[in-house]
Coordinates of C-alpha atoms and ligand atoms in Angstrom, one line a residue:
M1 CA 1.4 21.3 -6.2
I2 CA 4.3 22.3 -4.3
N3 CA 3.5 18.8 -2.1
I4 CA 3.0 17.3 -5.2
L5 CA 5.5 17.6 -7.0
K6 CA 8.1 17.2 -4.1
K7 CA 6.9 13.2 -4.0
I8 CA 7.4 12.8 -8.0
G9 CA 10.0 15.5 -8.9
W10 CA 12.6 11.8 -8.8
F11 CA 10.3 10.8 -11.3
I12 CA 10.4 13.3 -13.5
K13 CA 13.8 13.5 -13.6
E14 CA 14.1 10.5 -14.2
E15 CA 12.1 10.7 -17.6
K16 CA 13.3 13.9 -17.9
K17 CA 13.6 14.0 -21.9
T18 CA 10.4 12.5 -22.6
Y19 CA 8.6 14.8 -20.3
I20 CA 10.8 18.1 -22.1
F21 CA 9.5 16.6 -25.9
M22 CA 5.3 16.2 -24.1
F23 CA 5.7 19.4 -22.9
F24 CA 6.6 21.3 -26.4
L25 CA 4.4 18.7 -28.4
L26 CA 1.3 20.5 -25.3
L27 CA 2.1 23.7 -26.6
L28 CA 2.5 23.0 -30.4
I29 CA -0.7 21.2 -30.2
S30 CA -2.4 24.3 -27.4
A31 CA -1.9 26.4 -31.2
I32 CA -2.8 24.5 -34.1
S33 CA -6.3 24.0 -31.8
L34 CA -7.0 27.6 -32.4
A35 CA -6.2 27.7 -36.0
P36 CA -9.3 26.3 -38.1
A37 CA -10.7 29.2 -36.5
Y38 CA -9.1 31.9 -37.4
V39 CA -8.6 30.0 -40.7
L40 CA -12.0 30.3 -41.3
G41 CA -12.8 33.9 -39.9
V42 CA -9.7 34.8 -41.9
A43 CA -11.6 32.4 -45.0
I44 CA -14.9 34.7 -44.7
D45 CA -13.3 38.5 -44.4
T46 CA -12.1 37.4 -47.9
I47 CA -14.9 35.8 -49.1
V48 CA -17.0 39.4 -47.8
S49 CA -14.1 40.8 -49.3
S50 CA -15.1 39.3 -52.2
S51 CA -11.3 38.9 -52.8
L52 CA -11.4 35.4 -52.9
N53 CA -9.5 33.5 -55.8
L54 CA -9.0 29.8 -56.2
K55 CA -5.4 30.1 -55.3
N56 CA -6.3 31.2 -51.8
F57 CA -9.6 28.9 -51.5
I58 CA -6.8 26.1 -52.6
W59 CA -4.8 27.7 -49.4
L60 CA -7.9 27.7 -47.5
L61 CA -9.1 24.8 -47.6
A62 CA -5.9 22.8 -47.3
S63 CA -5.3 23.9 -44.4
L64 CA -8.9 23.6 -42.7
I65 CA -8.1 19.0 -43.5
T66 CA -4.0 19.4 -42.7
L67 CA -4.4 21.7 -39.4
P68 CA -7.3 19.1 -38.0
L69 CA -5.0 15.8 -39.1
A70 CA -2.1 17.7 -37.8
R71 CA -3.5 17.6 -35.0
Y72 CA -4.9 13.8 -34.7
F73 CA -1.2 12.6 -35.1
M74 CA 0.6 14.8 -32.3
S75 CA -2.2 14.0 -30.2
F76 CA -2.4 9.9 -29.9
L77 CA 1.6 10.9 -30.3
Y78 CA 0.8 12.3 -26.2
N79 CA -2.1 10.1 -25.1
H80 CA 0.3 7.7 -26.2
L81 CA 3.8 8.3 -24.3
I82 CA 1.5 9.9 -21.6
T83 CA -0.4 7.2 -20.7
K84 CA 3.4 5.2 -20.3
E85 CA 4.1 7.7 -18.4
A86 CA 1.6 7.1 -16.3
Q87 CA 2.1 3.4 -15.9
K88 CA 5.8 3.5 -14.9
L89 CA 4.8 6.2 -11.7
S90 CA 2.3 3.7 -11.0
F91 CA 4.4 0.6 -10.9
K92 CA 7.4 2.1 -8.8
L93 CA 5.6 4.0 -6.6
R94 CA 3.6 1.3 -5.6
Y95 CA 7.4 -0.8 -5.6
K96 CA 8.3 1.5 -3.6
Y97 CA 5.4 2.0 -1.4
L98 CA 5.5 -1.9 -1.3
D99 CA 9.2 -2.1 -0.1
H100 CA 9.0 0.6 2.5
L101 CA 5.8 -2.3 4.3
F102 CA 8.1 -5.2 4.7
K103 CA 11.0 -2.4 6.7
M104 CA 8.1 -1.6 9.2
D105 CA 8.0 -3.5 12.4
S106 CA 4.5 -4.5 14.3
K107 CA 4.0 -1.5 16.3
F108 CA 3.6 0.1 12.7
Y109 CA 1.1 -2.7 11.7
E110 CA -0.9 -2.5 15.1
K111 CA -1.1 1.3 14.1
Y112 CA -2.5 1.0 10.6
T113 CA -5.0 -1.5 9.9
K114 CA -5.2 -3.3 6.4
G115 CA -8.1 -2.0 4.6
D116 CA -6.6 2.1 5.6
L117 CA -3.0 0.2 3.6
I118 CA -5.0 -0.8 1.0
T119 CA -7.0 2.1 0.4
R120 CA -3.7 4.2 0.3
V121 CA -1.3 2.0 -2.4
T122 CA -4.6 1.8 -5.0
S123 CA -6.5 5.2 -4.2
D124 CA -5.0 7.3 -3.2
L125 CA -1.8 6.7 -5.2
E126 CA -4.2 6.4 -8.2
Q127 CA -4.9 9.8 -7.5
L128 CA -1.2 10.8 -7.3
T129 CA -0.2 8.9 -10.7
V130 CA -4.0 11.2 -11.9
A131 CA -2.5 14.2 -10.9
A132 CA 1.3 13.9 -12.1
T133 CA -0.2 13.2 -15.5
S134 CA -2.8 14.9 -16.1
L135 CA -1.0 17.7 -14.6
L136 CA 1.1 18.0 -17.5
E137 CA -2.4 18.4 -19.9
G138 CA -3.8 20.7 -17.5
I139 CA -1.2 23.4 -16.8
I140 CA 0.6 23.3 -20.6
F141 CA -2.6 22.4 -22.9
N142 CA -5.3 23.8 -21.1
I143 CA -3.5 27.3 -20.1
G144 CA -2.2 26.9 -23.3
V145 CA -4.8 27.4 -25.2
I146 CA -6.7 29.8 -22.6
V147 CA -3.3 32.2 -23.6
F148 CA -3.5 32.0 -27.2
A149 CA -6.1 32.1 -27.8
I150 CA -7.4 35.7 -25.5
S151 CA -4.2 37.0 -26.6
V152 CA -5.2 36.5 -30.6
M153 CA -8.4 37.4 -28.9
S154 CA -7.1 41.0 -26.9
I155 CA -4.0 41.8 -29.8
S156 CA -5.7 41.0 -33.3
I157 CA -9.4 41.3 -33.1
S158 CA -9.9 43.9 -29.9
W159 CA -8.4 44.1 -26.3
K160 CA -12.1 46.3 -25.1
L161 CA -14.4 43.2 -26.8
T162 CA -11.9 40.2 -24.9
L163 CA -11.6 42.9 -20.9
I164 CA -16.0 42.8 -21.7
S165 CA -16.4 39.4 -22.2
V166 CA -14.0 37.4 -20.8
S167 CA -12.9 38.6 -17.4
I168 CA -16.4 37.2 -16.2
M169 CA -15.2 33.7 -16.6
P170 CA -12.1 34.2 -13.7
I171 CA -14.4 36.2 -11.9
G172 CA -17.7 33.9 -11.5
L173 CA -14.9 31.3 -11.2
T174 CA -13.2 32.5 -8.1
I175 CA -16.5 32.5 -6.6
L176 CA -17.3 28.7 -7.4
N177 CA -14.3 27.7 -5.8
I178 CA -14.3 29.5 -2.9
I179 CA -17.7 27.8 -2.9
R180 CA -16.4 24.5 -4.0
S181 CA -13.2 25.1 -1.0
N182 CA -16.1 22.5 1.6
K183 CA -15.2 19.7 -0.6
R184 CA -12.2 20.4 -0.8
K185 CA -11.4 19.9 3.3
Y186 CA -13.8 16.8 3.4
Y187 CA -11.8 15.1 1.1
K188 CA -9.4 13.7 3.6
V189 CA -12.0 12.7 6.2
H190 CA -13.7 10.8 2.8
Q191 CA -10.7 8.6 2.1
E192 CA -11.2 7.8 6.0
I193 CA -14.6 6.5 5.5
Y194 CA -13.4 4.5 2.9
A195 CA -10.6 3.0 3.5
A196 CA -12.5 2.0 7.4
M197 CA -15.3 0.4 4.5
T198 CA -12.2 -1.6 2.5
E199 CA -11.3 -2.7 6.5
K200 CA -15.0 -4.2 6.5
V201 CA -14.9 -5.8 3.4
I202 CA -11.4 -7.3 4.0
E203 CA -12.4 -9.0 7.5
S204 CA -16.1 -10.2 5.3
V205 CA -14.1 -11.9 3.3
E206 CA -11.3 -13.5 5.4
G207 CA -13.7 -14.4 8.3
Q208 CA -16.8 -16.1 5.9
K209 CA -15.9 -19.5 6.8
T210 CA -16.5 -18.0 10.4
I211 CA -19.5 -15.9 9.9
R212 CA -21.2 -18.7 7.8
A213 CA -20.3 -21.7 10.5
Y214 CA -22.0 -19.3 13.0
T215 CA -24.9 -18.5 10.6
M216 CA -23.5 -14.3 11.3
E217 CA -24.2 -13.6 7.8
E218 CA -26.7 -11.2 8.3
N219 CA -25.3 -9.6 11.4
D220 CA -21.6 -9.1 8.8
L221 CA -24.2 -8.1 6.7
V222 CA -25.9 -4.7 8.6
S223 CA -22.6 -4.0 9.5
Q224 CA -21.4 -3.9 5.8
D225 CA -24.3 -2.1 5.4
K226 CA -23.6 0.6 8.0
A227 CA -19.8 1.0 6.5
I228 CA -21.4 0.8 2.6
V229 CA -23.7 3.6 3.4
N230 CA -21.0 5.8 5.1
D231 CA -19.1 5.7 2.3
I232 CA -22.4 6.5 -0.4
E233 CA -23.4 9.3 2.2
S234 CA -19.7 10.3 1.9
W235 CA -19.4 10.3 -1.9
R236 CA -22.8 12.3 -2.1
Y237 CA -21.7 15.1 -0.1
I238 CA -18.6 15.3 -2.5
V239 CA -21.0 15.4 -5.7
K240 CA -23.8 17.6 -4.5
F241 CA -20.9 20.0 -4.7
E242 CA -20.1 19.0 -8.2
N243 CA -23.6 19.2 -9.1
W244 CA -23.4 22.8 -8.6
F245 CA -20.6 24.0 -9.2
N246 CA -20.9 23.2 -13.5
P247 CA -24.4 24.5 -14.5
L248 CA -23.3 27.8 -12.2
F249 CA -20.3 27.8 -14.4
E250 CA -22.5 27.4 -17.7
V251 CA -24.8 30.2 -16.5
I252 CA -21.8 32.5 -16.2
Y253 CA -20.5 30.8 -19.5
G254 CA -23.8 32.1 -21.4
L255 CA -23.2 35.3 -19.8
A256 CA -19.6 36.4 -21.3
Y257 CA -20.7 35.1 -25.1
V258 CA -24.3 37.2 -24.4
L259 CA -21.7 40.3 -24.0
A260 CA -19.5 39.2 -26.7
F261 CA -22.0 38.8 -29.2
A262 CA -24.4 42.2 -28.3
F263 CA -20.8 44.4 -28.3
G264 CA -19.7 42.6 -31.2
V265 CA -22.6 43.4 -33.3
Y266 CA -21.5 46.7 -32.1
Y267 CA -18.2 46.7 -32.9
I268 CA -19.0 45.9 -36.0
I269 CA -21.6 48.5 -37.0
N270 CA -18.9 51.0 -35.6
Q271 CA -16.7 49.2 -37.9
E272 CA -14.0 48.6 -35.1
I273 CA -13.5 44.4 -36.0
T274 CA -14.4 42.6 -39.2
L275 CA -17.3 40.2 -39.4
G276 CA -15.0 37.2 -40.0
Q277 CA -13.1 39.0 -36.9
L278 CA -16.3 38.3 -34.8
I279 CA -16.7 34.6 -35.6
I280 CA -13.1 33.9 -34.6
F281 CA -13.7 35.1 -32.0
V282 CA -17.5 33.8 -30.8
S283 CA -15.6 30.8 -31.7
Y284 CA -12.5 31.7 -29.5
I285 CA -14.7 32.2 -26.5
S286 CA -16.5 28.4 -26.8
M287 CA -13.4 27.2 -27.0
L288 CA -12.4 28.5 -24.1
Y289 CA -14.9 26.4 -22.0
A290 CA -13.7 23.3 -22.0
P291 CA -10.2 24.6 -20.9
I292 CA -11.7 26.7 -18.0
I293 CA -13.6 23.9 -16.9
S294 CA -10.5 21.2 -16.9
V295 CA -8.2 24.5 -15.4
S296 CA -10.9 24.7 -12.4
T297 CA -11.0 20.4 -11.8
M298 CA -7.2 20.4 -12.7
F299 CA -7.6 22.8 -8.9
Q300 CA -9.7 19.8 -7.5
Q301 CA -7.0 16.9 -8.5
I302 CA -4.3 18.8 -6.7
N303 CA -6.4 19.3 -3.7
N304 CA -6.9 15.6 -3.9
A305 CA -3.5 14.4 -4.8
T306 CA -1.9 16.6 -2.2
I307 CA -4.3 14.5 0.8
S308 CA -3.4 11.7 -1.2
A309 CA 0.4 12.2 -1.6
T310 CA 0.2 14.0 2.4
R311 CA -1.6 10.1 3.0
I312 CA 0.9 8.0 0.8
D313 CA 3.9 10.3 3.0
E314 CA 2.6 9.5 6.3
I315 CA 2.9 6.3 6.0
M316 CA 6.3 6.4 3.4
S317 CA 8.3 8.6 6.1
Y318 CA 7.3 6.8 9.0
V319 CA 10.4 5.4 10.8
P320 CA 9.9 2.1 12.7
E321 CA 11.6 2.0 15.8
V322 CA 12.7 -1.0 15.0
H323 CA 15.3 0.2 12.6
D324 CA 19.3 -0.9 11.0
T325 CA 21.8 2.2 11.5
K326 CA 24.9 3.1 9.5
E327 CA 27.2 0.9 12.7
S328 CA 24.6 -1.9 12.6
K329 CA 26.9 -5.1 13.0
E330 CA 26.9 -8.5 11.2
I331 CA 26.5 -11.1 12.9
L332 CA 26.2 -15.4 11.2
N333 CA 27.1 -17.2 14.0
F334 CA 26.1 -17.2 18.3
K335 CA 27.1 -18.8 21.0
T336 CA 25.0 -16.9 23.9
I337 CA 22.1 -14.7 24.0
E338 CA 21.3 -13.4 27.7
F339 CA 17.8 -11.7 28.1
K340 CA 18.8 -9.6 31.1
N341 CA 16.0 -8.4 33.3
V342 CA 13.7 -8.0 30.1
S343 CA 10.3 -6.2 30.8
F344 CA 8.2 -5.9 27.8
Q345 CA 5.1 -4.0 27.5
Y346 CA 2.8 -4.1 23.9
P347 CA 2.4 -0.6 22.4
F348 CA -1.1 0.3 23.1
D349 CA -1.0 -2.3 25.9
T350 CA -1.7 -0.6 29.8
F351 CA 0.8 -3.3 30.7
S352 CA 3.8 -5.4 31.2
V353 CA 3.9 -8.7 29.4
L354 CA 6.9 -9.6 30.4
K355 CA 8.4 -8.6 33.3
D356 CA 12.2 -8.5 34.8
I357 CA 12.7 -11.7 32.6
N358 CA 16.1 -13.9 33.1
F359 CA 18.0 -16.5 31.7
T360 CA 20.9 -17.7 28.8
I361 CA 20.6 -19.6 25.9
K362 CA 23.8 -21.6 24.6
A363 CA 24.0 -22.3 21.4
G364 CA 23.4 -26.0 20.5
Q365 CA 20.8 -25.9 23.2
T366 CA 17.2 -27.3 22.7
I367 CA 15.1 -25.0 25.3
G368 CA 11.6 -25.4 26.4
I369 CA 8.6 -23.0 27.3
V370 CA 6.5 -24.0 29.4
G371 CA 3.5 -22.2 31.4
P372 CA -0.6 -21.4 31.9
T373 CA -1.7 -19.9 28.1
G374 CA -1.2 -15.9 27.8
A375 CA 1.3 -15.9 29.8
G376 CA 3.4 -14.5 27.8
K377 CA 5.7 -17.3 25.6
S378 CA 5.0 -16.3 21.8
T379 CA 6.1 -12.7 23.2
L380 CA 9.4 -14.0 25.2
I381 CA 10.4 -15.7 22.4
R382 CA 9.2 -13.3 19.7
Q383 CA 11.8 -10.8 20.6
L384 CA 14.0 -12.8 18.7
L385 CA 12.2 -11.8 16.1
R386 CA 12.9 -7.9 16.9
E387 CA 9.4 -7.2 15.5
F388 CA 9.5 -4.5 18.6
N389 CA 11.9 -3.0 21.0
V390 CA 12.4 -4.0 24.5
T391 CA 10.6 -2.0 27.4
K392 CA 13.1 -2.4 30.1
G393 CA 16.6 -4.1 29.8
D394 CA 17.9 -6.0 27.0
I395 CA 18.7 -9.1 24.8
L396 CA 22.4 -9.8 24.3
I397 CA 24.1 -11.8 22.1
D398 CA 27.3 -13.1 23.0
N399 CA 27.2 -9.6 26.0
V400 CA 26.2 -7.4 22.9
S401 CA 22.5 -6.1 22.8
I402 CA 20.4 -7.5 19.8
E403 CA 19.3 -4.3 19.1
E404 CA 23.5 -3.3 17.3
F405 CA 22.8 -6.2 14.6
K406 CA 21.3 -5.6 11.1
I407 CA 18.1 -6.9 11.5
E408 CA 18.3 -9.0 8.8
D409 CA 21.3 -10.7 10.5
V410 CA 19.6 -11.7 13.3
H411 CA 16.1 -12.7 11.0
N412 CA 18.5 -15.5 9.6
L413 CA 19.7 -16.7 12.6
V414 CA 16.4 -17.9 12.8
G415 CA 13.4 -20.2 11.7
Y416 CA 10.5 -19.4 13.0
V417 CA 7.6 -21.8 12.9
P418 CA 4.5 -20.0 14.2
Q419 CA 1.1 -20.7 15.5
A420 CA -0.8 -19.6 13.0
H421 CA 0.7 -20.7 9.8
M422 CA 0.6 -18.4 6.7
L423 CA 0.5 -20.6 3.6
F424 CA 0.9 -18.9 0.4
K425 CA -1.5 -19.9 -2.5
R426 CA 1.2 -21.8 -4.7
S427 CA 2.5 -25.8 -4.7
V428 CA 3.8 -27.5 -1.1
D429 CA 7.2 -27.1 -2.3
A430 CA 7.4 -23.1 -3.0
N431 CA 5.6 -22.9 0.2
I432 CA 8.6 -25.0 1.8
L433 CA 11.0 -22.6 -0.1
I434 CA 10.1 -19.2 0.5
G435 CA 12.4 -20.4 4.1
N436 CA 15.4 -21.0 1.5
P437 CA 14.7 -20.4 -1.9
K438 CA 17.8 -21.7 -3.2
A439 CA 17.6 -25.0 -1.5
S440 CA 18.3 -28.0 -3.2
N441 CA 16.5 -31.1 -3.9
K442 CA 18.5 -32.7 -1.3
D443 CA 17.9 -29.5 1.2
L444 CA 13.8 -30.2 0.6
D445 CA 13.8 -34.1 0.8
R446 CA 15.8 -33.7 3.8
A447 CA 13.3 -31.0 6.0
V448 CA 10.0 -32.8 5.1
K449 CA 11.6 -36.2 6.4
I450 CA 12.5 -34.0 9.8
A451 CA 8.7 -32.0 9.6
D452 CA 7.8 -35.6 9.7
F453 CA 6.0 -34.3 6.4
E454 CA 6.8 -37.3 4.2
K455 CA 3.8 -39.7 5.0
D456 CA 1.5 -36.8 4.4
L457 CA 2.9 -36.5 0.5
L458 CA 1.0 -39.8 -0.3
Y459 CA -1.8 -38.3 0.6
L460 CA -1.5 -35.0 -1.4
H461 CA -2.8 -36.1 -5.3
D462 CA 0.4 -33.8 -6.6
G463 CA 2.8 -35.0 -4.1
L464 CA 5.0 -31.9 -3.3
S465 CA 3.5 -30.4 -6.6
T466 CA -0.2 -30.0 -5.2
L467 CA -1.4 -26.3 -4.4
V468 CA -2.1 -25.1 -1.9
E469 CA -5.6 -23.4 -1.8
E470 CA -5.5 -19.9 0.0
S471 CA -4.0 -19.8 3.7
G472 CA -4.2 -23.0 3.0
S473 CA -7.7 -24.7 3.5
S474 CA -6.6 -27.8 1.6
L475 CA -4.5 -28.5 4.6
S476 CA -5.1 -30.2 7.4
G477 CA -4.4 -28.6 10.3
G478 CA -1.5 -31.0 11.1
Q479 CA 0.2 -31.0 7.7
K480 CA 0.0 -27.1 7.6
Q481 CA 2.2 -27.4 11.1
R482 CA 4.1 -29.5 9.2
L483 CA 4.7 -27.7 6.0
S484 CA 5.4 -24.9 8.5
I485 CA 8.1 -26.7 10.3
A486 CA 10.0 -28.0 6.5
R487 CA 9.7 -24.5 6.0
A488 CA 12.1 -23.8 8.8
I489 CA 14.1 -26.0 9.0
I490 CA 15.2 -26.0 5.0
R491 CA 16.9 -22.3 6.3
D492 CA 19.2 -25.2 8.7
P493 CA 19.0 -22.1 11.1
Q494 CA 20.9 -21.5 13.7
I495 CA 17.8 -20.9 16.5
L496 CA 15.2 -23.1 15.4
I497 CA 11.4 -21.7 17.4
M498 CA 8.4 -23.9 17.4
D499 CA 6.0 -21.5 19.0
D500 CA 3.3 -24.4 20.0
S501 CA 3.7 -25.6 17.0
L502 CA 3.3 -29.8 17.8
S503 CA -0.1 -28.7 18.9
A504 CA -2.2 -30.4 16.2
V505 CA 0.0 -33.4 15.3
D506 CA -0.9 -36.8 17.3
A507 CA 1.3 -38.4 19.0
K508 CA 4.0 -40.4 17.0
T509 CA 3.8 -37.5 15.2
E510 CA 5.7 -35.6 17.6
V511 CA 8.3 -38.2 19.0
N512 CA 9.1 -38.2 15.4
I513 CA 9.7 -34.7 15.2
T514 CA 11.8 -34.2 17.9
N515 CA 13.8 -37.0 17.0
H516 CA 14.5 -36.3 13.9
L517 CA 15.1 -32.5 15.7
K518 CA 17.6 -34.2 18.2
T519 CA 19.8 -36.2 14.5
F520 CA 19.6 -33.7 12.2
R521 CA 20.3 -30.2 13.9
K522 CA 22.9 -31.4 16.7
G523 CA 24.8 -28.6 17.7
K524 CA 22.0 -26.0 16.6
T525 CA 19.6 -24.7 19.1
N526 CA 15.8 -25.3 18.9
I527 CA 13.6 -23.9 21.7
I528 CA 10.1 -24.8 21.7
V529 CA 6.9 -23.0 23.2
T530 CA 4.0 -25.5 24.0
H531 CA 1.4 -26.9 26.8
R532 CA 2.4 -30.6 25.6
F533 CA 5.2 -31.8 28.3
S534 CA 5.7 -34.7 25.4
A535 CA 7.1 -32.3 23.2
V536 CA 10.2 -31.0 26.2
Y537 CA 11.5 -33.6 28.1
E538 CA 14.4 -33.9 26.7
A539 CA 15.0 -30.4 26.9
D540 CA 18.5 -28.6 28.4
V541 CA 16.5 -26.6 30.6
I542 CA 12.5 -26.2 30.5
Y543 CA 11.6 -22.6 31.5
V544 CA 8.1 -22.5 33.6
L545 CA 6.0 -19.0 32.5
E546 CA 3.5 -17.2 35.2
N547 CA 1.8 -14.5 34.5
G548 CA 5.2 -13.1 32.8
T549 CA 7.9 -14.2 34.9
I550 CA 10.0 -17.2 35.1
T551 CA 9.1 -19.1 38.1
Q552 CA 11.1 -22.4 37.5
S553 CA 13.4 -23.9 35.9
G554 CA 16.0 -26.8 35.4
T555 CA 15.0 -30.7 33.8
H556 CA 12.4 -32.4 33.4
E557 CA 13.6 -34.8 36.8
Q558 CA 14.7 -31.3 38.0
L559 CA 11.3 -29.8 37.7
L560 CA 9.1 -32.7 39.1
K561 CA 11.0 -32.7 42.2
E562 CA 9.8 -29.1 43.2
D563 CA 6.0 -28.9 43.8
G564 CA 5.1 -26.1 41.4
W565 CA 3.4 -25.5 38.4
Y566 CA 4.9 -28.1 36.0
K567 CA 4.7 -31.0 38.8
R568 CA 0.8 -29.9 39.1
Q569 CA 0.2 -29.3 35.1
Y570 CA 1.8 -32.6 34.6
I571 CA 0.8 -35.2 37.1
S572 CA -3.0 -33.8 35.8
Q573 CA -1.8 -34.1 32.0
I574 CA -1.1 -37.5 32.4
T575 CA -4.0 -37.9 35.0
I576 CA -6.5 -36.4 32.2
G577 CA -4.1 -39.2 29.4
S578 CA -5.0 -42.5 31.8
D579 CA -8.4 -41.9 31.6
K580 CA -8.8 -41.3 28.0
Ligands
LIG601 P1 0.8 -17.0 25.5 O1 2.0 -17.7 24.6 O2 1.9 -17.6 26.9 O3 -0.5 -17.9 25.6 P2 1.0 -14.7 24.4 O4 2.5 -14.0 24.6 O5 0.4 -14.7 23.3 O6 0.9 -15.7 25.4 O7 0.4 -13.4 25.3 C1 0.2 -12.6 26.2 C2 -0.3 -11.7 26.1 O8 -0.1 -10.2 25.6 C3 -1.8 -11.7 26.8 O9 -2.3 -10.6 27.7 C4 -1.9 -11.4 25.1 O10 -3.5 -10.8 24.5 C5 -1.1 -10.2 24.5 N1 -0.6 -9.9 23.7 C6 -0.1 -10.7 22.2 N2 -0.4 -10.5 21.0 C7 -0.3 -8.8 21.8 C8 -0.5 -7.7 20.5 N3 0.6 -7.9 19.6 N4 -1.0 -7.0 21.0 C9 -1.1 -6.2 22.6 N5 -1.7 -7.8 23.1 C10 -0.5 -8.0 23.0

């Protein structure tokens, strides 16, 4: 409970006035709910004592009509307010959560799966919102009704009768809640099973093309089945407790009724209470049923919400290894970037992918990085994206560690064209403008030209306004690459990194793009990771990376004079090329 209040205390503070208003509204509603039964009891006693006259009758009738009406309008107002507050809270929590996700580093995303992160922002967040809003009703209204009813029963009717009939309820509830506690403990496991099922569904939806191409539908459904059955069984286990709970509580409740009636009649005979009072008493017993069940469900919600709050908190309190500090410096430009004895190991790997790397990039240079697949080329160059901190050594920008600069500033230095293109279901130009939303039409045309994307526009039915389907499925591999290049170029970055970004374009397009880069990016730095030598012929320096180590460096001509991987590969590439 305290955990939940801690998580949403800021919201209640922000909405203080509305919450205070709703608090008094609920108190009023709970008091008014009990009034009609009381009026009825008084009416019966008035009739039995033969003191009913027209004036009394009209008053009683008017009260019986106006009280439920007043209750209806107040409940309507309360429901309207609480629904609005719930939506506001859910929106704000979701916003905070997503904002936090944007600040996380790659280690975080290696630790948590998509399914897990989605479950936390949907199901867990929902639990927290429901608890945050229904708790108010649960505590104020239900406890209000219970306290008001028991006060009237014990003070103005009979404390003995109240003690005999009502005290059985909390005793019964406590026993039942102890039985129920197993379910509470299990809820965390259930949320994890649910997250695993969500992850499986995402995987199948995302991989549907590959699954169909390899006719793996049945296999996929079998593994889907397992995840769904796990979830259903886990849910069944939870429901089993509920199925026991309500009937058992009804037995206890029935007993309270019998006791109230039997002793009530006895007290009437002894003239300790009137018939009207017994009717009020029995009516209040039946009115206690719903609030007591609600209060016990509320404990249930508090339990689920506490677990959900802990699950959300785990994410919200995660401090990424790559993060800014108050001392983080600004950087808008650079002269040199030096990799100094850099080694790197992925967080959940057992070996180093990069080993003792030393090299320097000067502003304005075009750098080529080549080497066998899996040598660590991408890993090396992605160090400039601040996804992880290096394991050993340092990367210095103008002799200052990259870790001392603001992450956003370092990101702004770089335009990165990844191997796997991330395209959004938006128009082509909107996809390019993600690189720089403030770019002008002139900038857009320039980026399209440099990326050699102009010719593609002729084939797209609406040119730049053509809608790109989800994940770019309506574009060819080459078009996706060129669109990605245009997106990076439109930011006119100090450093353009092309991570094997020309693999799907033909030789002519490759020449066009490299020529455009030479012309339009004079004075800027380009880093080209490739397995095709034609893309790096004219680079100022080419580094050969083998098994995580730089084994050769120099210009194309210099490297051809050395015996090594570069020359061997170059010869084999031209031989295969001329064979074709
Ligand atoms: P290249 O770009 O030269 O093909 P990569 O840098 O992509 O090589 O990969 C180098 C090594 O790092 C490979 O063994 C690969 O399996 C591993 N690797 C790449 N990304 C990750 C990751 N996110 N987590 C763990 N290992 C990774």
